[in-house]
Short mmCIF file of C-alpha atoms in Angstrom, two decimals:
data_model
loop_
_atom_site.label_atom_id
_atom_site.label_comp_id
_atom_site.label_asym_id
_atom_site.label_seq_id
_atom_site.Cartn_x
_atom_site.Cartn_y
_atom_site.Cartn_z
CA MET K 1 -188.46 -115.15 -61.03
CA ILE K 2 -191.77 -114.44 -59.54
CA ARG K 3 -195.03 -116.11 -60.56
CA ILE K 4 -198.19 -114.33 -59.55
CA PHE K 5 -201.77 -115.89 -59.58
CA VAL K 6 -204.74 -113.36 -59.14
CA TYR K 7 -208.19 -114.38 -57.73
CA ASN K 8 -210.74 -112.79 -59.89
CA VAL K 9 -214.31 -112.37 -58.34
CA THR K 10 -216.83 -113.35 -60.95
CA ASN K 11 -219.88 -112.85 -58.93
CA ALA K 12 -219.25 -109.48 -57.18
CA ASP K 13 -222.87 -108.20 -57.54
CA GLU K 14 -224.51 -111.41 -56.42
CA PHE K 15 -222.25 -111.49 -53.29
CA LEU K 16 -223.07 -108.01 -52.50
CA ASN K 17 -226.80 -107.96 -53.10
CA ASN K 18 -227.85 -111.55 -52.43
CA GLY K 19 -225.19 -112.72 -50.05
CA THR K 20 -224.21 -115.61 -52.17
CA LYS K 21 -220.74 -117.16 -51.50
CA PRO K 22 -217.93 -115.45 -53.63
CA ILE K 23 -216.95 -117.22 -56.60
CA LEU K 24 -213.19 -116.80 -57.50
CA ASP K 25 -211.26 -117.61 -60.71
CA GLU K 26 -207.62 -118.13 -60.19
CA LEU K 27 -205.94 -116.50 -63.25
CA GLY K 28 -202.16 -116.66 -64.11
CA PRO K 29 -199.47 -117.20 -63.76
CA TYR K 30 -198.24 -113.79 -64.59
CA VAL K 31 -194.40 -114.21 -64.79
CA TYR K 32 -191.79 -111.56 -64.00
CA ILE K 33 -188.13 -112.04 -64.41
CA GLU K 34 -186.51 -110.61 -61.22
CA THR K 35 -183.12 -109.42 -60.63
CA TRP K 36 -181.72 -108.31 -57.35
CA GLU K 37 -178.56 -106.07 -56.90
CA LYS K 38 -176.97 -104.63 -53.73
CA VAL K 39 -176.18 -100.84 -54.37
CA ASP K 40 -174.46 -98.22 -52.34
CA ILE K 41 -172.36 -100.67 -50.59
CA VAL K 42 -170.37 -99.34 -47.61
CA GLU K 43 -167.95 -101.51 -45.57
CA ASN K 44 -168.05 -100.53 -41.89
CA SER K 45 -165.38 -100.85 -39.30
CA ASN K 46 -167.16 -103.42 -37.11
CA GLY K 47 -167.26 -106.28 -39.69
CA THR K 48 -170.46 -105.41 -41.36
CA ILE K 49 -171.51 -103.87 -44.69
CA SER K 50 -174.41 -101.56 -45.47
CA TYR K 51 -176.38 -101.46 -48.75
CA ASN K 52 -179.76 -100.77 -50.41
CA GLN K 53 -181.52 -103.42 -52.29
CA LYS K 54 -182.34 -102.82 -56.10
CA ARG K 55 -185.01 -104.94 -57.68
CA VAL K 56 -186.06 -105.04 -61.21
CA TYR K 57 -189.16 -106.95 -62.47
CA ILE K 58 -189.69 -107.53 -66.28
CA PHE K 59 -192.77 -109.13 -67.50
CA ASN K 60 -192.27 -112.26 -69.37
CA GLU K 61 -195.19 -112.73 -71.93
CA GLU K 62 -193.90 -116.23 -73.08
CA MET K 63 -193.85 -117.84 -69.71
CA SER K 64 -197.19 -116.11 -68.59
CA GLN K 65 -200.75 -117.36 -69.02
CA GLY K 66 -202.13 -113.95 -69.42
CA LEU K 67 -201.19 -110.32 -70.23
CA GLU K 68 -200.53 -107.42 -67.75
CA ASP K 69 -203.68 -105.85 -69.48
CA ASP K 70 -206.04 -108.59 -68.32
CA VAL K 71 -208.77 -106.95 -66.45
CA VAL K 72 -209.89 -108.53 -63.12
CA ILE K 73 -212.48 -107.64 -60.32
CA VAL K 74 -210.92 -107.72 -56.87
CA PRO K 75 -211.84 -106.19 -53.36
CA ASN K 76 -211.23 -102.54 -53.10
CA ILE K 77 -208.47 -102.76 -50.55
CA PRO K 78 -208.12 -99.02 -49.79
CA MET K 79 -211.77 -98.73 -49.27
CA LEU K 80 -212.49 -102.04 -47.28
CA SER K 81 -209.34 -101.19 -45.05
CA ALA K 82 -210.91 -97.75 -44.27
CA THR K 83 -214.23 -99.21 -43.38
CA SER K 84 -212.74 -101.96 -41.21
CA GLN K 85 -210.74 -99.35 -39.24
CA SER K 86 -213.91 -97.31 -38.80
CA LYS K 87 -215.79 -100.22 -37.21
CA HIS K 88 -215.11 -98.98 -33.67
CA ALA K 89 -215.09 -95.20 -34.40
CA ALA K 90 -217.94 -92.83 -33.58
CA ARG K 91 -221.22 -93.53 -35.55
CA PHE K 92 -221.16 -90.12 -37.13
CA LEU K 93 -217.78 -90.64 -38.51
CA ARG K 94 -218.96 -93.95 -40.19
CA LEU K 95 -221.99 -92.08 -41.68
CA ALA K 96 -219.64 -89.30 -42.88
CA MET K 97 -217.44 -91.85 -44.53
CA ALA K 98 -220.41 -93.50 -46.26
CA SER K 99 -221.47 -90.09 -47.77
CA ILE K 100 -217.92 -89.41 -49.02
CA MET K 101 -217.79 -92.77 -50.55
CA ASP K 102 -221.26 -92.18 -52.05
CA ILE K 103 -220.04 -88.76 -53.53
CA LEU K 104 -216.85 -90.43 -54.93
CA LYS K 105 -218.78 -93.30 -56.17
CA ILE K 106 -216.47 -95.81 -54.30
CA LYS K 107 -217.47 -99.28 -54.40
CA PRO K 108 -216.27 -102.39 -52.47
CA PHE K 109 -214.84 -104.12 -55.62
CA VAL K 110 -212.83 -102.61 -58.32
CA GLU K 111 -212.20 -103.32 -61.91
CA VAL K 112 -208.53 -103.02 -62.71
CA SER K 113 -205.91 -104.57 -64.96
CA VAL K 114 -203.43 -106.97 -63.44
CA GLY K 115 -200.61 -104.48 -64.07
CA GLN K 116 -202.62 -101.76 -62.11
CA LEU K 117 -203.29 -104.14 -59.28
CA LEU K 118 -199.59 -105.02 -58.94
CA TRP K 119 -197.78 -101.72 -59.73
CA GLY K 120 -200.30 -99.02 -58.88
CA TYR K 121 -203.44 -97.12 -59.94
CA GLU K 122 -204.96 -93.89 -58.68
CA ASP K 123 -207.30 -94.36 -55.95
CA PRO K 124 -209.92 -91.57 -55.20
CA LEU K 125 -209.90 -92.20 -51.41
CA LEU K 126 -205.98 -92.23 -51.26
CA LYS K 127 -206.05 -88.92 -53.32
CA LEU K 128 -208.53 -87.61 -50.64
CA ALA K 129 -206.44 -88.64 -47.80
CA LYS K 130 -203.41 -87.03 -49.24
CA ASP K 131 -205.08 -83.74 -49.18
CA VAL K 132 -206.76 -83.84 -45.88
CA VAL K 133 -204.66 -86.00 -43.61
CA PRO K 134 -201.84 -84.33 -41.49
CA LYS K 135 -198.38 -84.71 -43.03
CA GLU K 136 -197.13 -86.84 -40.24
CA GLN K 137 -200.11 -89.45 -40.95
CA LYS K 138 -199.80 -89.44 -44.67
CA LEU K 139 -198.99 -92.74 -46.54
CA PRO K 140 -195.77 -92.90 -48.21
CA TYR K 141 -197.36 -93.50 -51.69
CA ASP K 142 -199.70 -91.71 -54.09
CA GLU K 143 -201.10 -94.75 -55.73
CA PHE K 144 -202.33 -98.20 -54.52
CA GLY K 145 -200.66 -101.37 -55.77
CA LEU K 146 -199.75 -104.61 -54.02
CA MET K 147 -196.21 -104.21 -55.39
CA TYR K 148 -196.14 -100.47 -55.65
CA GLY K 149 -192.54 -99.07 -55.39
CA LYS K 150 -190.86 -102.47 -55.43
CA ASN K 151 -189.68 -102.22 -58.95
CA SER K 152 -186.83 -99.74 -58.01
CA THR K 153 -184.13 -99.43 -55.37
CA SER K 154 -185.48 -99.77 -51.80
CA LYS K 155 -185.02 -96.78 -49.31
CA ASP K 156 -184.41 -99.29 -46.64
CA ARG K 157 -180.93 -99.58 -45.45
CA VAL K 158 -179.77 -102.95 -44.56
CA THR K 159 -176.51 -103.72 -42.46
CA VAL K 160 -175.30 -107.23 -42.34
CA TRP K 161 -172.42 -109.24 -40.82
CA THR K 162 -169.61 -110.21 -43.26
CA GLY K 163 -168.46 -113.15 -40.92
CA VAL K 164 -164.76 -111.94 -41.13
CA ASP K 165 -164.61 -112.06 -37.50
CA ASP K 166 -167.16 -114.60 -36.68
CA ILE K 167 -168.26 -116.98 -39.48
CA THR K 168 -171.33 -118.02 -37.69
CA GLN K 169 -172.91 -114.41 -38.32
CA TYR K 170 -172.18 -114.57 -41.96
CA GLY K 171 -174.99 -112.86 -43.94
CA ILE K 172 -177.08 -112.19 -40.71
CA ILE K 173 -178.83 -108.77 -40.41
CA ASP K 174 -177.27 -106.53 -37.84
CA LYS K 175 -179.52 -103.52 -38.42
CA TYR K 176 -182.50 -102.55 -40.59
CA ASN K 177 -182.80 -98.75 -41.17
CA GLY K 178 -180.47 -98.40 -38.03
CA ARG K 179 -182.54 -100.55 -35.84
CA SER K 180 -181.64 -103.95 -34.42
CA HIS K 181 -185.13 -104.79 -33.42
CA GLN K 182 -188.72 -104.06 -34.67
CA THR K 183 -191.30 -102.36 -32.52
CA HIS K 184 -194.54 -104.11 -33.65
CA TRP K 185 -194.65 -107.12 -31.33
CA SER K 186 -195.04 -107.54 -27.59
CA THR K 187 -191.60 -109.15 -26.86
CA GLU K 188 -187.91 -108.75 -27.72
CA GLN K 189 -187.80 -112.26 -28.88
CA CYS K 190 -190.39 -111.61 -31.53
CA ASN K 191 -189.01 -108.38 -32.56
CA ARG K 192 -185.79 -109.71 -33.59
CA LEU K 193 -184.18 -109.11 -36.95
CA ASN K 194 -181.16 -111.38 -36.87
CA GLY K 195 -181.96 -113.36 -39.79
CA THR K 196 -180.69 -113.43 -43.46
CA ASP K 197 -182.40 -112.51 -46.62
CA GLY K 198 -182.74 -116.23 -47.70
CA SER K 199 -180.09 -116.35 -50.28
CA ILE K 200 -177.16 -117.03 -47.92
CA PHE K 201 -176.71 -118.53 -44.44
CA PRO K 202 -173.88 -119.24 -42.20
CA PRO K 203 -171.89 -122.32 -43.26
CA HIS K 204 -171.70 -125.64 -41.47
CA ILE K 205 -175.55 -126.24 -41.32
CA THR K 206 -176.74 -129.45 -39.73
CA LYS K 207 -180.09 -131.16 -39.65
CA ASN K 208 -180.70 -129.66 -36.19
CA THR K 209 -180.05 -126.17 -37.31
CA THR K 210 -182.92 -123.53 -37.39
CA LEU K 211 -182.62 -121.06 -40.23
CA PHE K 212 -184.12 -117.54 -39.88
CA VAL K 213 -185.28 -115.39 -42.86
CA TYR K 214 -186.24 -111.85 -42.55
CA GLU K 215 -188.48 -110.20 -45.02
CA LYS K 216 -189.87 -106.69 -44.27
CA ASP K 217 -193.27 -107.40 -45.78
CA LEU K 218 -193.76 -110.50 -43.38
CA CYS K 219 -192.86 -108.18 -40.58
CA ARG K 220 -191.05 -111.12 -38.66
CA LEU K 221 -188.36 -113.66 -38.81
CA LEU K 222 -189.51 -116.85 -40.38
CA PRO K 223 -187.96 -119.89 -38.82
CA LEU K 224 -187.07 -122.95 -41.08
CA LYS K 225 -186.50 -126.43 -40.12
CA PHE K 226 -184.90 -129.25 -41.85
CA GLU K 227 -187.32 -131.47 -43.71
CA LYS K 228 -185.23 -133.75 -46.02
CA GLU K 229 -181.99 -134.31 -47.95
CA VAL K 230 -182.23 -133.39 -51.70
CA THR K 231 -180.15 -133.56 -54.73
CA VAL K 232 -180.49 -130.67 -57.17
CA LYS K 233 -179.06 -130.09 -60.70
CA ASN K 234 -175.57 -131.39 -61.46
CA GLY K 235 -175.62 -133.77 -58.53
CA VAL K 236 -175.08 -131.21 -55.68
CA GLN K 237 -176.31 -132.34 -52.31
CA GLY K 238 -178.37 -130.19 -50.04
CA PHE K 239 -180.80 -129.93 -47.25
CA ARG K 240 -184.36 -128.79 -47.63
CA PHE K 241 -185.69 -126.38 -44.91
CA THR K 242 -189.36 -125.46 -44.44
CA PRO K 243 -191.48 -123.51 -42.01
CA SER K 244 -192.94 -125.70 -39.32
CA PRO K 245 -196.66 -126.50 -39.55
CA ASP K 246 -197.49 -124.34 -36.65
CA VAL K 247 -195.66 -121.25 -37.77
CA PHE K 248 -198.82 -119.53 -38.50
CA ALA K 249 -200.97 -121.46 -36.03
CA SER K 250 -203.56 -119.93 -33.75
CA VAL K 251 -202.42 -118.89 -30.28
CA GLU K 252 -204.57 -121.91 -29.05
CA LYS K 253 -202.37 -124.29 -31.08
CA ASN K 254 -199.14 -122.36 -30.61
CA ILE K 255 -198.62 -120.25 -27.70
CA ASP K 256 -195.36 -118.95 -28.94
CA ASN K 257 -197.40 -116.87 -31.48
CA LEU K 258 -199.13 -114.76 -28.68
CA CYS K 259 -196.62 -112.16 -28.98
CA TYR K 260 -197.71 -111.49 -32.55
CA CYS K 261 -201.13 -110.59 -31.28
CA PRO K 262 -200.15 -107.45 -29.14
CA ALA K 263 -203.93 -106.26 -29.04
CA GLY K 264 -204.87 -109.44 -27.41
CA PRO K 265 -207.70 -111.79 -28.41
CA PRO K 266 -209.18 -112.15 -30.87
CA CYS K 267 -206.06 -112.88 -32.77
CA ALA K 268 -205.67 -114.29 -36.34
CA PRO K 269 -207.33 -117.47 -37.16
CA ASN K 270 -205.34 -120.59 -37.50
CA GLY K 271 -203.00 -120.64 -40.62
CA LEU K 272 -202.90 -116.77 -40.90
CA PHE K 273 -200.47 -114.04 -40.00
CA ASN K 274 -201.76 -110.55 -39.28
CA VAL K 275 -199.44 -108.02 -40.63
CA SER K 276 -201.80 -104.93 -40.30
CA LEU K 277 -199.41 -103.34 -37.78
CA CYS K 278 -196.57 -102.97 -40.32
CA GLN K 279 -198.93 -102.16 -43.33
CA TYR K 280 -200.34 -98.96 -42.10
CA ASP K 281 -203.22 -100.81 -40.35
CA SER K 282 -204.75 -102.32 -43.49
CA PRO K 283 -206.33 -105.72 -42.34
CA ILE K 284 -203.96 -107.68 -44.47
CA LEU K 285 -203.54 -111.35 -43.38
CA LEU K 286 -200.81 -113.58 -44.86
CA SER K 287 -201.12 -117.26 -45.35
CA PHE K 288 -199.53 -120.02 -47.60
CA PRO K 289 -201.33 -120.45 -50.94
CA HIS K 290 -204.74 -122.07 -51.12
CA PHE K 291 -204.67 -121.80 -47.15
CA TYR K 292 -202.05 -124.55 -46.96
CA LEU K 293 -201.54 -125.48 -43.23
CA ALA K 294 -204.74 -123.41 -42.30
CA ASP K 295 -208.32 -124.25 -41.23
CA GLN K 296 -210.03 -125.39 -44.44
CA SER K 297 -213.10 -123.42 -43.45
CA LEU K 298 -211.20 -120.34 -44.83
CA ARG K 299 -210.93 -121.96 -48.10
CA THR K 300 -214.64 -123.35 -48.29
CA ALA K 301 -215.84 -119.83 -47.30
CA VAL K 302 -215.37 -119.09 -51.16
CA GLU K 303 -215.71 -121.06 -54.18
CA GLY K 304 -213.04 -121.83 -56.82
CA ILE K 305 -209.91 -122.35 -54.77
CA SER K 306 -208.86 -126.07 -55.03
CA PRO K 307 -207.48 -128.03 -52.02
CA PRO K 308 -203.86 -127.03 -51.03
CA GLU K 309 -201.07 -129.39 -52.34
CA LYS K 310 -197.72 -129.51 -50.60
CA GLU K 311 -195.68 -129.87 -53.80
CA LYS K 312 -197.36 -126.71 -55.20
CA HIS K 313 -198.03 -124.46 -52.11
CA GLN K 314 -195.31 -125.30 -49.63
CA LEU K 315 -192.54 -122.67 -48.96
CA PHE K 316 -189.15 -124.14 -48.87
CA ILE K 317 -185.34 -123.36 -49.34
CA ASP K 318 -182.74 -125.92 -50.38
CA VAL K 319 -179.45 -125.18 -48.98
CA GLN K 320 -175.69 -126.64 -49.50
CA PRO K 321 -175.05 -127.32 -45.78
CA GLU K 322 -171.21 -126.93 -45.87
CA MET K 323 -171.20 -123.51 -47.62
CA GLY K 324 -174.71 -122.17 -46.48
CA THR K 325 -175.53 -121.24 -49.96
CA ALA K 326 -179.26 -121.40 -51.12
CA LEU K 327 -179.38 -123.94 -54.24
CA ARG K 328 -183.14 -123.56 -54.90
CA ALA K 329 -185.98 -121.67 -53.31
CA ARG K 330 -189.83 -121.33 -53.28
CA ALA K 331 -191.29 -118.51 -51.31
CA ARG K 332 -194.95 -118.91 -51.58
CA ILE K 333 -197.23 -116.45 -49.85
CA GLN K 334 -200.99 -115.62 -50.31
CA ILE K 335 -202.19 -112.08 -49.56
CA ASN K 336 -205.70 -111.94 -47.93
CA LEU K 337 -207.86 -109.11 -46.80
CA ALA K 338 -209.89 -109.38 -43.49
CA VAL K 339 -213.27 -107.67 -44.35
CA SER K 340 -215.48 -106.76 -41.50
CA GLN K 341 -219.31 -105.75 -41.61
CA VAL K 342 -220.02 -102.22 -40.85
CA VAL K 343 -223.75 -101.56 -40.46
CA ASP K 344 -223.50 -97.86 -40.72
CA ILE K 345 -221.56 -97.81 -43.99
CA LYS K 346 -224.17 -98.71 -46.64
CA GLN K 347 -221.58 -99.67 -49.19
CA VAL K 348 -220.37 -102.69 -47.03
CA ALA K 349 -223.72 -103.26 -44.81
CA ASN K 350 -224.33 -106.59 -46.45
CA PHE K 351 -220.54 -107.47 -46.43
CA PRO K 352 -220.11 -110.45 -44.12
CA ASP K 353 -217.05 -110.92 -41.91
CA ILE K 354 -214.67 -112.93 -44.32
CA VAL K 355 -211.09 -113.43 -45.25
CA PHE K 356 -211.08 -112.51 -48.82
CA PRO K 357 -208.05 -114.09 -50.87
CA ILE K 358 -206.49 -111.44 -53.31
CA LEU K 359 -203.65 -113.28 -54.93
CA TRP K 360 -200.75 -115.53 -54.26
CA PHE K 361 -197.24 -115.55 -55.65
CA GLU K 362 -194.28 -117.96 -56.06
CA GLU K 363 -190.82 -116.28 -55.71
CA GLY K 364 -187.61 -118.15 -56.08
CA VAL K 365 -184.88 -119.61 -57.95
CA ASP K 366 -185.14 -122.88 -59.81
CA SER K 367 -181.23 -123.48 -59.93
CA LEU K 368 -177.96 -121.74 -59.71
CA PRO K 369 -175.94 -121.54 -63.03
CA ASP K 370 -174.21 -124.50 -64.07
CA GLU K 371 -170.74 -122.90 -63.64
CA ILE K 372 -171.45 -122.06 -59.97
CA LEU K 373 -172.97 -125.64 -59.32
CA ASP K 374 -169.94 -127.28 -60.79
CA LEU K 375 -167.66 -125.09 -58.56
CA MET K 376 -169.75 -125.87 -55.63
CA LYS K 377 -169.54 -129.61 -56.40
CA LEU K 378 -165.86 -129.36 -56.77
CA ALA K 379 -165.49 -127.56 -53.48
CA THR K 380 -167.67 -129.88 -51.41
CA THR K 381 -166.97 -133.21 -53.09
CA VAL K 382 -163.44 -133.37 -54.42
CA PRO K 383 -161.59 -133.36 -51.13
CA PRO K 384 -163.12 -136.64 -49.95
CA LYS K 385 -162.59 -137.93 -53.41
CA ALA K 386 -158.91 -136.70 -53.42
CA LYS K 387 -158.35 -138.41 -50.30
CA TYR K 388 -159.63 -141.73 -51.62
CA VAL K 389 -157.65 -141.19 -54.74
CA LEU K 390 -154.63 -140.54 -52.80
CA THR K 391 -155.06 -143.56 -50.69
CA ILE K 392 -155.39 -145.67 -53.86
CA ALA K 393 -152.30 -144.04 -55.29
CA LEU K 394 -150.22 -144.58 -52.29
CA PHE K 395 -151.40 -148.29 -52.03
CA SER K 396 -150.43 -148.84 -55.74
CA LEU K 397 -147.17 -146.98 -55.11
CA GLY K 398 -146.52 -149.17 -52.09
CA GLY K 399 -147.43 -152.22 -54.33
CA CYS K 400 -145.17 -151.00 -56.95
CA LEU K 401 -142.20 -150.53 -54.65
CA PHE K 402 -142.73 -153.92 -53.06
CA LEU K 403 -142.79 -155.66 -56.60
CA ILE K 404 -139.52 -153.62 -57.41
CA ALA K 405 -137.91 -154.80 -54.17
CA VAL K 406 -138.87 -158.35 -54.87
CA ILE K 407 -137.44 -158.24 -58.45
CA CYS K 408 -134.29 -156.60 -57.23
CA LEU K 409 -133.99 -159.53 -54.56
CA VAL K 410 -134.56 -162.00 -57.16
CA ARG K 411 -132.14 -160.52 -59.42
CA LYS K 412 -129.43 -160.12 -56.73
CA SER K 413 -130.09 -163.61 -55.69
CA HIS K 414 -129.60 -164.83 -59.36
CA ARG K 415 -126.51 -162.82 -59.63
CA GLN K 416 -125.02 -164.19 -56.53
CA SER K 417 -125.90 -167.78 -57.72
CA THR K 418 -124.24 -166.97 -60.88
CA LEU K 419 -121.32 -165.65 -59.18
CA HIS K 420 -121.11 -168.76 -57.11
CA LEU K 421 -121.34 -171.07 -60.01
CA GLU K 422 -118.65 -169.16 -61.87
CA GLY K 423 -116.34 -169.50 -58.90
CA SER K 424 -117.11 -173.16 -58.59
CA ASN K 425 -116.33 -173.59 -62.20
CA TYR K 426 -112.97 -171.74 -61.85
CA LEU K 427 -112.17 -173.84 -58.93
CA ALA K 428 -112.92 -177.01 -60.78
CA SER K 429 -110.93 -175.91 -63.71
CA ALA K 430 -108.05 -175.04 -61.43
CA ALA K 431 -108.28 -178.42 -59.78
CA VAL K 432 -108.30 -180.20 -63.38
CA ASP K 433 -105.19 -177.97 -64.33
CA GLN K 434 -103.40 -179.17 -61.17
CA ALA K 435 -104.45 -182.60 -61.50
CA LYS K 436 -103.08 -182.59 -65.15
CA LYS K 437 -99.77 -181.03 -64.04
CA LYS K 438 -99.43 -183.56 -61.34
CA ALA K 439 -100.12 -186.41 -63.81
CA LYS K 440 -97.58 -185.11 -66.17
CA MET K 441 -94.97 -184.71 -63.61
CA GLU K 442 -95.56 -188.33 -62.54
CA SER K 443 -95.29 -189.49 -66.10
CA GLY K 444 -92.05 -187.77 -66.47
CA SER K 445 -90.67 -189.55 -63.41
CA HIS K 446 -91.58 -193.03 -64.69
CA GLN K 447 -89.77 -192.39 -67.97
CA HIS K 448 -86.38 -191.57 -65.98
#
């Protein structure tokens, strides 16, 4: 299931004309039931399998607080991406771009439905680019939408290790579209792909384990660290893993993030991750919702976004450590647009340099089915219980055998005592008989 919250701009004209602070109204959630399926699965000879990921999203009106037809006003991402990219171009190109936008009546904000914002709408700038841009530079889509093309089978071919030869590699990506590394970042370490899709991990996880999740739209591995022990539905025990607080930190606060800034300073502000290199140079910056773990100056640059709350805005995965299976997950990400002021383009001449929040989403699983949880609990908790029960049973059996032995000994002792008594009676009777015979003989001799 995915829950989407859209930031509706309520004072677009005042912001453009008077420079007032943008006022945002958070709408939603717009809820979609999401199903994943691996298709075109091929088993390879080296202990890997290859597949394509099929995703289906179905809008759930009952769980949503709004409709796909709800109209929102949001920044014009195709236009503002183009103007930001032209900031360092020749002046005559910027003036030409301004003229084209004037002719096509393209404005910095667009009024679209939530469904169009997510799944696509026809954009005049994209349509123009399709006609004039060389074939090798054309974008791979005809419409613009933040989730355009995702409600289908992905063209990306994923190859993962099955763990048949090495269980520590179970579920880990070997290749993505035939490549074992990305090419966006400045070091081999940061270009690695060897994480999982977040649904499974190699077994025997400890509190010192670092889990790695790879998502194409994030453009990098996301490291997750142990936070705490948890108990989910049906009493199954698990470990909660979350990103470290400095995962999106600025280079000044986390030097390890320098590799994600290949163009050099200035880099992304603290708490933001620049994905423009893998998003066709669109100035898209990702963060956690409500700028959680980011500089709060980003949030206060606009009005209408409440302070972040860990319980509502933290990304986490709860994992069953022995099996490596995800029990519960919340992937929470906010999509932002970095807008630059470009003086020569009159449509954005008054647009300040600002990070504009567009929407945030919460994707995840509340719980696995009861049948799976019951089997999981059986697999992880019965062996110790069986050992305990077996110990009690053996102890009880030993006690019973001891009791039986005592009873047998008592009975044997009683039997032996009885035999001795019976023998004594026999001897006594024999002695009495012998005495009687002797007395009778003596009596006969006196009579003679």
